[in-house]
Amino acid sequence: MNRLRDNRTQIVRTAVAGRIAPVRFHTETLNIDRNGRLTLLPGSGGINLDVHCGDPVDQWLADHLMVGASIEDAESLPASPGALHLLACLGNTVRDAAGRTIGVVAGKRGGLAPDFFPPNLVAVEMPDTVAELLKPSDRVVVEAYGRGLVLTDRTELVLANLSPSLLDAMPLREERDRLVVDVTAILPARVAGAGLGSDRWIGDLEITEMEPLIGNTASLHFGDLVAFDGIDARTNRFFNPECVAIGAVAHGPSPAPGHGVGVTILMTGPRSVLQPQIDSSSGFGAAFRRLTHSIAFATPDNGH
Amino acid sequence: MATKAIVLNAGRLVRTRLSAIIQPTRANAAVAPDGRLQVRPGQGGVALGIALGSPAGGWVADHLEPGVSLIHPEPAANGALQTLACAGNRVTMVDGPAAGAEGVVFGKHGAVLAMFAATDLARIAPGESAVVVTEGVGLAVEGEPDFACHSCSPRLLERLLVGRDPRDRLRVLIRRVLPAETAAAGIGMPVWRFNMDLHVDQEPLAELTRDLRFGDIVAVQDQDHRFGRQYRKGWLCVGVIAHGVSIAGGHGFGFMTLLTAPGDRIVLEQTDDAALGRLLG
């Protein structure tokens, strides 16, 4: 448990309604892979059974696969990032229409240019016994909690998509004047792909080639923490050699050029303050899954 | 030993007349990394007083599109316009005060971008119609299967390729070589329809790009743009600077891909003449 001070007592917990997204195929686009071949795989939207935080991202033959159910804002078709997407944080509880807890937010996907094939999805980690009872278009409610979260003594670090409960569970510690975060891999800015130039609260930043500076990208799991060296995500996600951005693996690989494993940014700041460090013991994904289940299926109204 | 001749398949390419209208101007709201919100003239419309060869940086605008911005109101027809238009294609105004004026396609953003003479630009307005004579999709160099073209007319490619080096690599004229980190928003999007933004606001990239002009031909290292845009070590992409910067992080000069190849098939030759205005002039 870290002892960083934050402003969580000032953060508003808000119920935001949305729906489970259908599986979508954008047939108006050319679905070609890095070698120009037609490639059509499931993964975008819907409810993915057997896919959980802590599982290897490349276990399935899929494209942009996320854990559990993918949910989205319900105000427009196709969904644009509205209150649900912009306020949801990893670690937030999600309920169904009857008010029963169904899972916990575990990642985001999206961030493309406005009005351009926008699969702006939020992944909800849940037990398969729950997932089997759900279907696309079902109403969901996210208890959004975390937008506005600030580390009171480290305001040069910018947080995003991070609930207080996930912050508490993150493997981080203060060493002298730095905040050290255990990650599975550190990637150079040059392999940052789709997601550059978009709002850090929307979707993710994708790893186009697994060429880590350090660490192991051969065994990434959903929920693992990774760092981009030279990426600044204070507003949008962009190249800045003085900065580092740390996030959680939100979706699996994609055969499309410029796409790959997606990372939803949780924390960004100057390299002099924020220091990712390789933890070779195990990824954060397994701990993330345990956390989601403890959040979702603890006592009602947990945390308040 | 003599090097191989450069043979294009230009004789097999179809020339097609496409209709388009001048896109309305947008006012863009953009947020800077420090949180400042600015509303600036954005893409679309007709930009006056800016030509190919004008500085690409320094304008108080967001994603400034020089010249005129061409779209088609029907989505599928717009897809054809976005895909088939190539740098170097002729554009003719068909109505409005500038009817009959001729310009040239020089780039793509969301819209297709075309430049006209300053006196013509002063008479063109959003909503007016133009015809683009497209030619270039399918362009290839015989015997070079890994060399791919996008949005490049045969007329332009003939001027960009100036021969072969002793290793039989195609010699390509460019004004500047930029590292892989320059590639920004637009990675992962279709290479044949849209542009890719370049990071130009942080050092060392700011220094490398400060003097670039609209129409400049630049190369980005470690980029394979054959089937999309993606990082691939050892590959190169070459394109044209077509739109201006944004204060938003991850956005910068617009780069429209013209060609891509592995580093053992092309060799870059730096010259200030590698600018669209000069090459097509």
XYZ file of C-alpha atoms in Angstrom, chain A residues 30, chain B residues 9-16 18 79-87 89 108 133-140 148-154 191-193 258:
40
model
C -10.211 -2.258 -46.082
C 3.757 1.436 -65.685
C 2.329 4.916 -66.372
C 0.926 3.897 -69.756
C -1.541 1.522 -68.116
C -2.983 3.994 -65.605
C -6.516 5.271 -66.136
C -7.272 8.990 -66.199
C -10.662 9.746 -64.606
C -14.012 13.396 -60.676
C -13.922 7.951 -50.849
C -13.079 7.789 -54.541
C -11.869 11.387 -54.558
C -9.742 10.786 -51.444
C -8.292 7.605 -52.901
C -7.778 8.439 -56.570
C -6.459 12.020 -56.318
C -2.684 12.144 -56.673
C -0.086 14.863 -56.195
C -3.136 15.863 -60.867
C -4.455 15.174 -48.724
C -8.470 14.588 -63.469
C -7.081 11.747 -61.387
C -4.199 9.543 -62.458
C -1.674 7.606 -60.424
C -3.340 4.873 -58.344
C -1.577 1.637 -59.246
C 1.647 3.387 -60.205
C 4.671 1.100 -59.891
C 5.039 1.193 -53.380
C 3.449 4.494 -54.403
C 0.461 6.312 -52.943
C -1.216 9.514 -54.098
C 1.609 10.098 -56.579
C 1.072 10.969 -60.247
C 3.458 9.533 -62.847
C -2.381 5.559 -46.129
C -4.118 6.091 -49.462
C -6.857 8.415 -48.194
C 4.040 9.420 -51.854
